[in-house]
Amino acid sequence: MLQLTGITKTFFPGTVNERRALEDVDLHLAPQDFVTVIGSNGAGKSTLLNVVSGSIRPDEGTVMIDGRDVTRLTDFRRAAAIGRVFQNPSMGTAPHMTIEENLAMAMGRGRRRLLRQAVTKAKRQRFREELTVLEQGLENRLTDWVGLLSGGQRQSLSLLMATLSHPKILLLDEHTAALDPQRAALVNRLTSELVEEHRLTALMVTHNMRQALRTGNRLIMMHAGRIVLDVAGDRKASMEVADLMAEFEKIKDAELSDATLLQ
Ligand SMILES: Nc1ncnc2c1ncn2[C@@H]1O[C@H](COP(=O)(O)OP(=O)(O)O)[C@@H](O)[C@H]1O
Ligand SMILES: [Mg+2]
């Protein structure tokens, strides 16, 4: 479904600010794989998602979606295949448009369209049904400005918007990190429900190791631009946070001994 091969990305190459964000990354996702992504700051997690969405073009390597090479397609040309939710609740929604206008816009995503789509009666009915699932009373607030909603409500709406046009792949970049624990738990539950309902293939970056272990069917850990751990199925299900920490320590130790050998 999604196949990344030999992906390398360096920011500001050849300067003092050179940052190697991804280093020869191979990743193959089967249809309906729900992969959680962990790793320290600067490990390359967001860059990986940006390469999938097309907002960053890799220096080397190929991105295939459903057998089609999309490496050279812009993010706009890939939009129909990809839904995204970011960490900042204000990034996925338009504050000066109403809830129903935001949903209408999301429905037309990836197609040629007028920005403000007419909201028909039939669409309105569908929006009400979809919003009811969020269990936050938003189905009764179709004509309220999105800017009036709380962070949790906006993130729930972003999630709904990202899945409304039936993308193939859902990308979530720490989308619950800015929320309080209760709201984060709610949005996390909604995420799993929507992924299952729409049979999506998903990549979810999270700082929360427990959440990473309990969500999805597969987990990858990134470090210094590489995928250093890839566990799925029973092995993932039986892992605890302490096991993940131990894996991370092993990688750090190996790195240190490499550095010593090179001296
Ligand atoms: N747009 C950018 N311009 C320059 N450097 C970047 C950019 N995006 C990421 N980087 C650098 O690439 C590396 C990986 O960043 P990122 O993918 O954001 O990591 P993560 O999401 O795991 O914290 C970091 O060293 C970061 O500073
Ligand atoms: Mg990031």
Short mmCIF file of C-alpha atoms and ligand atoms in Angstrom, two decimals:
data_model
loop_
_atom_site.label_atom_id
_atom_site.label_comp_id
_atom_site.label_asym_id
_atom_site.label_seq_id
_atom_site.Cartn_x
_atom_site.Cartn_y
_atom_site.Cartn_z
CA MET A 1 0.00 0.00 0.00
CA LEU A 2 2.73 2.45 1.04
CA GLN A 3 6.30 1.70 0.10
CA LEU A 4 9.24 3.95 0.96
CA THR A 5 12.55 2.84 -0.47
CA GLY A 6 15.97 4.30 0.27
CA ILE A 7 14.62 7.63 1.48
CA THR A 8 17.31 10.16 2.36
CA LYS A 9 16.75 13.80 3.23
CA THR A 10 19.36 16.36 4.31
CA PHE A 11 18.41 19.95 5.19
CA PHE A 12 20.91 22.72 4.35
CA PRO A 13 23.44 20.34 2.77
CA GLY A 14 27.03 21.49 2.73
CA THR A 15 26.52 24.24 5.31
CA VAL A 16 27.29 24.44 9.03
CA ASN A 17 23.56 23.92 9.59
CA GLU A 18 23.49 20.62 7.70
CA ARG A 19 20.90 18.25 9.21
CA ARG A 20 20.53 14.72 8.00
CA ALA A 21 16.86 14.12 8.80
CA LEU A 22 16.36 10.76 7.07
CA GLU A 23 19.02 8.23 6.18
CA ASP A 24 18.26 5.45 3.72
CA VAL A 25 14.84 4.67 5.18
CA ASP A 26 12.90 1.66 3.90
CA LEU A 27 9.35 1.21 5.11
CA HIS A 28 6.59 -0.94 3.69
CA LEU A 29 3.05 -0.68 5.01
CA ALA A 30 0.44 -3.31 4.21
CA PRO A 31 -3.18 -2.19 3.69
CA GLN A 32 -4.75 -1.30 7.06
CA ASP A 33 -1.45 -1.32 8.91
CA PHE A 34 -1.80 1.15 11.80
CA VAL A 35 1.76 2.07 12.72
CA THR A 36 2.71 4.17 15.74
CA VAL A 37 5.99 6.09 15.45
CA ILE A 38 8.16 7.00 18.44
CA GLY A 39 11.64 8.48 18.82
CA SER A 40 13.43 11.39 20.45
CA ASN A 41 13.23 14.99 19.23
CA GLY A 42 14.87 15.45 15.86
CA ALA A 43 14.78 11.71 15.08
CA GLY A 44 13.11 12.39 11.72
CA LYS A 45 9.50 11.44 12.53
CA SER A 46 7.85 14.57 11.12
CA THR A 47 10.13 14.54 8.09
CA LEU A 48 9.07 10.96 7.40
CA LEU A 49 5.39 11.99 7.41
CA ASN A 50 6.18 15.04 5.26
CA VAL A 51 7.86 12.80 2.69
CA VAL A 52 4.76 10.58 2.59
CA SER A 53 2.42 13.58 2.19
CA GLY A 54 4.66 15.19 -0.42
CA SER A 55 5.26 18.40 1.50
CA ILE A 56 8.97 17.48 1.48
CA ARG A 57 10.66 15.88 -1.52
CA PRO A 58 13.40 13.39 -0.58
CA ASP A 59 16.95 13.80 -1.96
CA GLU A 60 17.03 10.12 -2.76
CA GLY A 61 14.59 7.24 -2.75
CA THR A 62 11.06 6.57 -3.93
CA VAL A 63 7.55 6.82 -2.47
CA MET A 64 4.95 4.45 -3.85
CA ILE A 65 1.26 4.53 -2.95
CA ASP A 66 -0.80 1.58 -4.17
CA GLY A 67 1.91 0.63 -6.64
CA ARG A 68 2.12 4.12 -8.13
CA ASP A 69 5.33 6.13 -7.91
CA VAL A 70 4.31 9.47 -6.37
CA THR A 71 7.82 10.68 -5.45
CA ARG A 72 7.60 13.63 -7.81
CA LEU A 73 3.96 14.53 -7.17
CA THR A 74 3.34 17.65 -5.06
CA ASP A 75 1.38 17.40 -1.82
CA PHE A 76 -1.63 18.94 -3.58
CA ARG A 77 -1.63 16.19 -6.21
CA ARG A 78 -1.47 13.55 -3.46
CA ALA A 79 -4.15 15.18 -1.32
CA ALA A 80 -6.96 12.84 -2.36
CA ALA A 81 -4.97 9.85 -1.09
CA ILE A 82 -3.84 11.38 2.19
CA GLY A 83 -5.51 12.77 5.31
CA ARG A 84 -3.43 14.61 7.92
CA VAL A 85 -3.82 15.87 11.46
CA PHE A 86 -1.12 18.03 13.06
CA GLN A 87 -0.18 18.76 16.66
CA ASN A 88 -1.58 22.28 16.62
CA PRO A 89 -5.41 22.20 16.69
CA SER A 90 -5.54 25.38 14.60
CA MET A 91 -3.69 23.84 11.67
CA GLY A 92 -6.31 21.41 10.43
CA THR A 93 -9.33 23.71 10.51
CA ALA A 94 -10.25 27.21 9.32
CA PRO A 95 -11.25 29.35 12.34
CA HIS A 96 -13.21 31.97 10.42
CA MET A 97 -15.41 29.44 8.72
CA THR A 98 -18.30 27.56 10.31
CA ILE A 99 -18.23 23.88 11.24
CA GLU A 100 -20.34 22.97 8.20
CA GLU A 101 -18.18 25.06 5.86
CA ASN A 102 -15.07 23.34 7.18
CA LEU A 103 -16.64 19.93 6.63
CA ALA A 104 -17.80 20.89 3.10
CA MET A 105 -14.27 21.98 2.30
CA ALA A 106 -12.85 18.72 3.65
CA MET A 107 -15.28 16.70 1.56
CA GLY A 108 -14.04 18.34 -1.62
CA ARG A 109 -10.38 17.94 -0.71
CA GLY A 110 -8.14 16.79 -3.54
CA ARG A 111 -10.68 17.79 -6.18
CA ARG A 112 -10.82 21.01 -8.13
CA ARG A 113 -13.23 23.12 -6.19
CA LEU A 114 -14.34 26.50 -5.04
CA LEU A 115 -12.99 27.13 -1.56
CA ARG A 116 -16.36 27.81 -0.05
CA GLN A 117 -18.62 25.00 -1.13
CA ALA A 118 -22.37 25.33 -0.93
CA VAL A 119 -23.76 23.35 1.98
CA THR A 120 -26.81 21.47 0.74
CA LYS A 121 -29.50 19.95 2.93
CA ALA A 122 -28.28 16.44 2.17
CA LYS A 123 -24.72 17.32 3.12
CA ARG A 124 -25.92 18.96 6.32
CA GLN A 125 -27.70 15.74 7.32
CA ARG A 126 -24.57 13.71 6.66
CA PHE A 127 -22.43 16.17 8.68
CA ARG A 128 -24.82 15.87 11.64
CA GLU A 129 -24.51 12.10 11.56
CA GLU A 130 -20.72 12.20 11.32
CA LEU A 131 -20.43 14.78 14.11
CA THR A 132 -22.64 12.76 16.45
CA VAL A 133 -19.90 10.11 16.55
CA LEU A 134 -17.58 12.64 18.22
CA GLU A 135 -19.96 12.79 21.20
CA GLN A 136 -19.33 16.49 21.81
CA GLY A 137 -22.61 18.02 20.72
CA LEU A 138 -21.04 19.54 17.60
CA GLU A 139 -23.94 18.20 15.50
CA ASN A 140 -26.04 20.99 17.02
CA ARG A 141 -23.49 23.70 16.23
CA LEU A 142 -23.14 23.42 12.44
CA THR A 143 -23.18 27.17 11.89
CA ASP A 144 -20.82 28.11 14.76
CA TRP A 145 -17.37 29.46 13.91
CA VAL A 146 -14.69 26.83 14.36
CA GLY A 147 -12.56 29.45 16.14
CA LEU A 148 -15.01 29.21 19.06
CA LEU A 149 -14.30 25.53 19.73
CA SER A 150 -11.95 24.15 22.38
CA GLY A 151 -8.65 22.50 21.40
CA GLY A 152 -10.09 19.03 21.93
CA GLN A 153 -13.18 19.80 19.86
CA ARG A 154 -11.07 21.23 17.06
CA GLN A 155 -8.77 18.23 17.04
CA SER A 156 -11.78 15.89 16.92
CA LEU A 157 -13.14 17.93 14.01
CA SER A 158 -9.72 17.86 12.27
CA LEU A 159 -9.72 14.10 12.58
CA LEU A 160 -13.20 13.84 11.10
CA MET A 161 -12.21 16.22 8.28
CA ALA A 162 -9.08 14.19 7.53
CA THR A 163 -11.13 11.03 7.02
CA LEU A 164 -14.22 12.50 5.35
CA SER A 165 -12.97 12.24 1.78
CA HIS A 166 -11.94 8.59 2.25
CA PRO A 167 -8.16 8.89 1.94
CA LYS A 168 -6.00 5.78 1.65
CA ILE A 169 -3.49 6.93 4.23
CA LEU A 170 -3.95 8.86 7.47
CA LEU A 171 -0.96 10.77 8.91
CA LEU A 172 -1.11 11.92 12.53
CA ASP A 173 1.76 13.98 13.92
CA GLU A 174 1.50 14.18 17.73
CA HIS A 175 -2.13 15.16 17.23
CA THR A 176 -3.01 14.66 20.91
CA ALA A 177 0.12 16.30 22.38
CA ALA A 178 -1.44 19.74 22.91
CA LEU A 179 -4.52 18.37 24.72
CA ASP A 180 -5.14 17.67 28.38
CA PRO A 181 -5.03 13.94 29.29
CA GLN A 182 -8.80 13.48 29.23
CA ARG A 183 -9.24 15.10 25.80
CA ALA A 184 -6.16 13.30 24.52
CA ALA A 185 -7.70 9.97 25.56
CA LEU A 186 -10.96 10.87 23.79
CA VAL A 187 -9.22 11.92 20.56
CA ASN A 188 -7.08 8.79 20.73
CA ARG A 189 -10.17 6.60 21.01
CA LEU A 190 -11.83 8.45 18.11
CA THR A 191 -8.67 7.93 16.06
CA SER A 192 -8.75 4.17 16.49
CA GLU A 193 -12.49 4.08 15.72
CA LEU A 194 -12.17 6.15 12.54
CA VAL A 195 -9.13 4.20 11.32
CA GLU A 196 -11.05 0.97 11.78
CA GLU A 197 -14.32 2.24 10.31
CA HIS A 198 -12.65 3.61 7.17
CA ARG A 199 -10.15 0.73 6.97
CA LEU A 200 -7.31 3.21 6.75
CA THR A 201 -3.60 2.65 6.63
CA ALA A 202 -2.16 5.00 9.25
CA LEU A 203 1.08 6.43 10.61
CA MET A 204 0.75 8.05 14.04
CA VAL A 205 3.63 9.91 15.70
CA THR A 206 3.37 10.11 19.47
CA HIS A 207 5.60 11.00 22.41
CA ASN A 208 3.54 8.78 24.65
CA MET A 209 5.06 5.29 24.70
CA ARG A 210 2.06 3.70 26.40
CA GLN A 211 -0.21 5.16 23.75
CA ALA A 212 2.20 3.91 21.06
CA LEU A 213 2.08 0.39 22.48
CA ARG A 214 -1.68 0.29 22.93
CA THR A 215 -2.64 1.78 19.59
CA GLY A 216 -2.42 0.12 16.19
CA ASN A 217 -0.87 -3.19 15.14
CA ARG A 218 2.71 -2.12 14.58
CA LEU A 219 5.28 0.24 16.13
CA ILE A 220 8.46 1.76 14.76
CA MET A 221 11.13 3.63 16.71
CA MET A 222 13.27 6.20 14.92
CA HIS A 223 16.66 7.49 15.89
CA ALA A 224 18.99 9.83 13.99
CA GLY A 225 17.03 9.51 10.75
CA ARG A 226 16.75 5.74 10.78
CA ILE A 227 14.14 3.17 11.76
CA VAL A 228 15.87 1.32 14.60
CA LEU A 229 13.01 -0.88 15.81
CA ASP A 230 10.01 -2.31 13.97
CA VAL A 231 7.67 -4.57 15.94
CA ALA A 232 4.21 -5.86 15.12
CA GLY A 233 1.51 -8.29 16.19
CA ASP A 234 2.10 -10.43 19.26
CA ARG A 235 5.57 -9.05 19.93
CA LYS A 236 4.22 -5.50 20.05
CA ALA A 237 1.20 -6.56 22.10
CA SER A 238 3.42 -8.17 24.74
CA MET A 239 5.80 -5.20 25.08
CA GLU A 240 5.82 -2.78 27.99
CA VAL A 241 7.19 0.76 28.20
CA ALA A 242 10.26 -0.63 30.03
CA ASP A 243 10.99 -2.89 27.03
CA LEU A 244 10.90 0.09 24.69
CA MET A 245 13.24 2.02 26.99
CA ALA A 246 15.61 -0.97 27.05
CA GLU A 247 15.59 -1.13 23.23
CA PHE A 248 16.40 2.58 23.10
CA GLU A 249 19.31 2.15 25.56
CA LYS A 250 20.69 -0.71 23.44
CA ILE A 251 20.71 1.56 20.39
CA LYS A 252 22.41 4.35 22.29
CA ASP A 253 25.06 1.91 23.61
CA ALA A 254 25.70 0.55 20.11
CA GLU A 255 26.10 4.12 18.88
CA LEU A 256 28.61 4.89 21.62
CA SER A 257 30.69 1.79 20.92
CA ASP A 258 30.65 2.65 17.17
CA ALA A 259 31.94 6.11 18.03
CA THR A 260 34.70 4.63 20.19
CA LEU A 261 35.71 2.20 17.44
CA LEU A 262 35.97 5.04 14.96
CA GLN A 263 38.36 7.06 17.12
N1 LIG B 1 12.15 22.40 7.45
C1 LIG B 1 13.33 22.10 8.02
N2 LIG B 1 14.43 22.85 7.79
C2 LIG B 1 15.61 22.53 8.34
N3 LIG B 1 15.82 21.48 9.17
C3 LIG B 1 14.77 20.70 9.44
C4 LIG B 1 13.47 20.97 8.89
N4 LIG B 1 12.61 20.01 9.35
C5 LIG B 1 13.36 19.21 10.14
N5 LIG B 1 14.64 19.61 10.20
C6 LIG B 1 15.73 18.94 10.94
O1 LIG B 1 15.69 17.58 10.59
C7 LIG B 1 15.88 16.74 11.73
C8 LIG B 1 14.64 15.87 11.92
O2 LIG B 1 13.54 16.71 12.28
P1 LIG B 1 12.06 16.19 12.47
O3 LIG B 1 11.71 15.28 11.34
O4 LIG B 1 11.21 17.37 12.69
O5 LIG B 1 12.20 15.33 13.82
P2 LIG B 1 11.08 14.83 14.85
O6 LIG B 1 9.75 15.07 14.25
O7 LIG B 1 11.41 13.39 15.06
O8 LIG B 1 11.30 15.61 16.11
C9 LIG B 1 16.14 17.69 12.89
O9 LIG B 1 17.53 17.82 13.03
C10 LIG B 1 15.53 18.99 12.44
O10 LIG B 1 16.20 20.09 13.02
MG MG B 2 8.11 16.14 14.90
#
